[in-house]
mmCIF file of C-alpha atoms and ligand atoms in Angstrom:
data_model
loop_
_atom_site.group_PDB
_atom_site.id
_atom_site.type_symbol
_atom_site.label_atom_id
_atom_site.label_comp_id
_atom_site.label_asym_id
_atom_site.label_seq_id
_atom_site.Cartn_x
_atom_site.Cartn_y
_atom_site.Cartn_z
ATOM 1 C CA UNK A 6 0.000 0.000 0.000
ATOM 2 C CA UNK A 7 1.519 3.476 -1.147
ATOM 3 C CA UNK A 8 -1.704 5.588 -0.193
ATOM 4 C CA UNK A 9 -0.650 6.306 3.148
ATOM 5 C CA UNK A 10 2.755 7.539 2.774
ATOM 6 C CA UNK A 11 3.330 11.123 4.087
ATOM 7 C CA UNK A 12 5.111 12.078 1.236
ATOM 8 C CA UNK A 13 3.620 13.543 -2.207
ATOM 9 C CA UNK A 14 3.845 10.986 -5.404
ATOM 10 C CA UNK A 15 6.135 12.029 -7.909
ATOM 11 C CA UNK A 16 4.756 11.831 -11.335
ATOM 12 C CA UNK A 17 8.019 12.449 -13.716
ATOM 13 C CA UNK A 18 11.902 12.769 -13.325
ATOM 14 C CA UNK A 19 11.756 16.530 -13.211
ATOM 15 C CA UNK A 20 10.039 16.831 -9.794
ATOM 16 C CA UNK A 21 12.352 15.808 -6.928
ATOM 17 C CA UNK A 22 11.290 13.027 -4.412
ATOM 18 C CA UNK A 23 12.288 15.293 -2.066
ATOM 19 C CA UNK A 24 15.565 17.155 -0.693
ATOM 20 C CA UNK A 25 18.149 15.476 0.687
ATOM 21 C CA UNK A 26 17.837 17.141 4.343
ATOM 22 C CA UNK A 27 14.300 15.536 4.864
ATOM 23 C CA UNK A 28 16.104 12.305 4.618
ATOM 24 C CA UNK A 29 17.698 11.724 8.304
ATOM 25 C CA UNK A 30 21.214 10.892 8.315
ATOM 26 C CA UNK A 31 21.932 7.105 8.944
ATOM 27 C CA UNK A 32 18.139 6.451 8.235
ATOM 28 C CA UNK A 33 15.309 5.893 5.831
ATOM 29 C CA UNK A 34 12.557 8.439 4.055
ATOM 30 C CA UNK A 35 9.391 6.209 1.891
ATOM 31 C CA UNK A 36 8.142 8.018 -0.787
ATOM 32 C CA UNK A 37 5.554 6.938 -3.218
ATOM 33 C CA UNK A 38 6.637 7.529 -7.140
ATOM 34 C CA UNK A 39 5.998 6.170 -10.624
ATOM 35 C CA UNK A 40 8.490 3.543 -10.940
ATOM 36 C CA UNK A 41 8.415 1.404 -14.586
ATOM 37 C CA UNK A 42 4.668 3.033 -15.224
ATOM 38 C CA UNK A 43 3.321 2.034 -11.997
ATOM 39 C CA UNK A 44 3.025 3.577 -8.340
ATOM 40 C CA UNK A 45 5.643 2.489 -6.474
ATOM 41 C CA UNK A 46 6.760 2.848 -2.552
ATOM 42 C CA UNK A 47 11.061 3.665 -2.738
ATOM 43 C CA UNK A 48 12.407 3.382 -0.202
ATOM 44 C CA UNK A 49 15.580 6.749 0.096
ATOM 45 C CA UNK A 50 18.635 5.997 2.409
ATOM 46 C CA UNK A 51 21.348 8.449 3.449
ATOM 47 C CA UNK A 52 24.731 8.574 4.901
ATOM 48 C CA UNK A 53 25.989 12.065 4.416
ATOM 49 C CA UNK A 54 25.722 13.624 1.471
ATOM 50 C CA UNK A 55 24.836 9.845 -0.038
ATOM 51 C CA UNK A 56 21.624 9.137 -0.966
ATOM 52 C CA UNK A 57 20.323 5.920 -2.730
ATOM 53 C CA UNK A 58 16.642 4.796 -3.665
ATOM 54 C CA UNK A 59 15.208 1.179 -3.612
ATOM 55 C CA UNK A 60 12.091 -0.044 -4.183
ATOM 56 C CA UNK A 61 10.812 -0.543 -0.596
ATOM 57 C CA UNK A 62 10.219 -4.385 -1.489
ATOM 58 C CA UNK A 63 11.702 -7.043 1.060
ATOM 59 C CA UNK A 64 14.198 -9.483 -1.222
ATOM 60 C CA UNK A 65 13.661 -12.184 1.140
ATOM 61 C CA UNK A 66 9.595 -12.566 1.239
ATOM 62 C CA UNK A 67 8.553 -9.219 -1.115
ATOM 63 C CA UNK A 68 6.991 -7.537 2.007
ATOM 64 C CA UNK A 69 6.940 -3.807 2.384
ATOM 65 C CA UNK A 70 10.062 -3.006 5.221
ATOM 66 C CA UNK A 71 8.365 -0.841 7.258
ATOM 67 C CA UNK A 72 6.159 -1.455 10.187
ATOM 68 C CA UNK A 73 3.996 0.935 8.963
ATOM 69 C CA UNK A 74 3.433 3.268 6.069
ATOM 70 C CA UNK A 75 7.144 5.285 6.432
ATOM 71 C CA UNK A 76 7.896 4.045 9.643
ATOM 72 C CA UNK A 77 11.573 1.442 9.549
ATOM 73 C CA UNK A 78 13.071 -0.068 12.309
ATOM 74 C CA UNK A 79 16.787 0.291 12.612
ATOM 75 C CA UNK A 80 19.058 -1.525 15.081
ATOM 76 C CA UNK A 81 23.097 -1.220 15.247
ATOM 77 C CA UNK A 82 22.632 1.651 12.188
ATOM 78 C CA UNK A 83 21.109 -1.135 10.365
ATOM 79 C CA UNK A 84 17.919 -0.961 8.210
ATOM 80 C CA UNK A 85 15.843 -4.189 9.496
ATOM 81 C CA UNK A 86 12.235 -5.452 7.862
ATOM 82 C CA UNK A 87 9.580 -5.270 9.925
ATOM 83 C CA UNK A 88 8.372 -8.892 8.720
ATOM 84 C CA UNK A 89 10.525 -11.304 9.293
ATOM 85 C CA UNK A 90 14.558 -9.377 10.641
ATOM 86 C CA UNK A 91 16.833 -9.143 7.437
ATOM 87 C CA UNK A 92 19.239 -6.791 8.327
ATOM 88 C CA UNK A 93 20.535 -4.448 5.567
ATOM 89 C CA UNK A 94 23.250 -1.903 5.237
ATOM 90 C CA UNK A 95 22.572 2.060 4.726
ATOM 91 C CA UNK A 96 23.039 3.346 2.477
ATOM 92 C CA UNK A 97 24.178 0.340 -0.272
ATOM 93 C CA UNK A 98 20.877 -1.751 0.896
ATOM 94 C CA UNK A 99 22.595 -5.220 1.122
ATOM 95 C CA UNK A 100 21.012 -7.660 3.394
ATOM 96 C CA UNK A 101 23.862 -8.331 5.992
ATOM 97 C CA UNK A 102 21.808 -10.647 8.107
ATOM 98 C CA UNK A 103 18.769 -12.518 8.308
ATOM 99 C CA UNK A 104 17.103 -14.712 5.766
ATOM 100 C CA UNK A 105 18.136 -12.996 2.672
ATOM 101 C CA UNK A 106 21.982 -12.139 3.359
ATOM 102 C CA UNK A 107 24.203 -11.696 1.021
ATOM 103 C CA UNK A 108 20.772 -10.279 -1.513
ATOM 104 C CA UNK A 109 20.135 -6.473 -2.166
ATOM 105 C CA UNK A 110 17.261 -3.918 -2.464
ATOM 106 C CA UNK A 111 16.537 -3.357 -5.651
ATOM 107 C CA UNK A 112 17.847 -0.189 -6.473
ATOM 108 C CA UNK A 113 16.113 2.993 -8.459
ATOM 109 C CA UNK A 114 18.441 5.146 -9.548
ATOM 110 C CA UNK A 115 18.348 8.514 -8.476
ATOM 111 C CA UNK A 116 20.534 11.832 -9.512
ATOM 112 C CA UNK A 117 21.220 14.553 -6.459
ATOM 113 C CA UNK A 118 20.667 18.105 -7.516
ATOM 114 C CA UNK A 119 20.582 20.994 -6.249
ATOM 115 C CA UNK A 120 20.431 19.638 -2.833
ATOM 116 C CA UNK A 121 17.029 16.943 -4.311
ATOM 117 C CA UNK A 122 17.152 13.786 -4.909
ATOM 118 C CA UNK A 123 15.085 13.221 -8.373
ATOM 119 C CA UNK A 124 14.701 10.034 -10.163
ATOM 120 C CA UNK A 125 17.454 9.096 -13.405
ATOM 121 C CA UNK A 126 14.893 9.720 -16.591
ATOM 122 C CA UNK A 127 13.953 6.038 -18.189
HETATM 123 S S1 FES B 207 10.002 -10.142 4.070
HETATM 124 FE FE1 FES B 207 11.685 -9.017 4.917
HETATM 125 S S2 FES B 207 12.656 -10.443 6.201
HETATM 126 FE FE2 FES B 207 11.013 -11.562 5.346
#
């Protein structure tokens, strides 16, 4: 479900997902965009001036990762999904531990501009 993200959909690669700042450092932002043609929930992590995009899609059992809409857990700076524990690593989004370690997020990728973080055109 992507309804009930706080963040506004982005429609096209010329309107940011959002600036980098509103992304906390060492943690997660969910934003709902048009990913492929079709509404998507990414999933933005940052670690400094770093940020990357995945599709907020769990590799190990294709649930959502957080607990609810925008909210992620995080234990030792880790990233972990709600569902079942895989642990992943901010801000490259490789499971570290759990039941899909050694697998990634699928990543989106995303260009940083102007302090925003906007989607690569397709
Ligand atoms: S769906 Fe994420 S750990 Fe199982």
């Amino acid at each position: 479900m992507t309804d009930d993200l706080p963040s506004v959909a982005v429609q096209d690669a010329s309107t940011p997902l959002c600036a980098v700042e509103e992304v906390p450092d060492g943690k997660a932002l969910a934003v709902s965009a048009l990913f492929d043609g079709e509404e998507a929930s990414l999933l933005l992590l940052r670690r400094g001036d770093e940020v990357r995009a995945f599709l907020n899609v769990c590799p190990h059992a294709g649930r959502q990762l957080d607990w609810a809409p925008g909210e992620f857990l995080f234990s030792s700076a880790k990233l972990v999904c709600a569902a079942h524990g895989a642990t992943f690593s901010v801000p490259d989004g490789l499971c570290v531990a759990g039941p899909c370690r050694g697998e990634s997020l699928r990543e989106v990728p995303v260009d940083i501009r102007s302090g925003a973080v906007f989607l690569q055109p397709s």
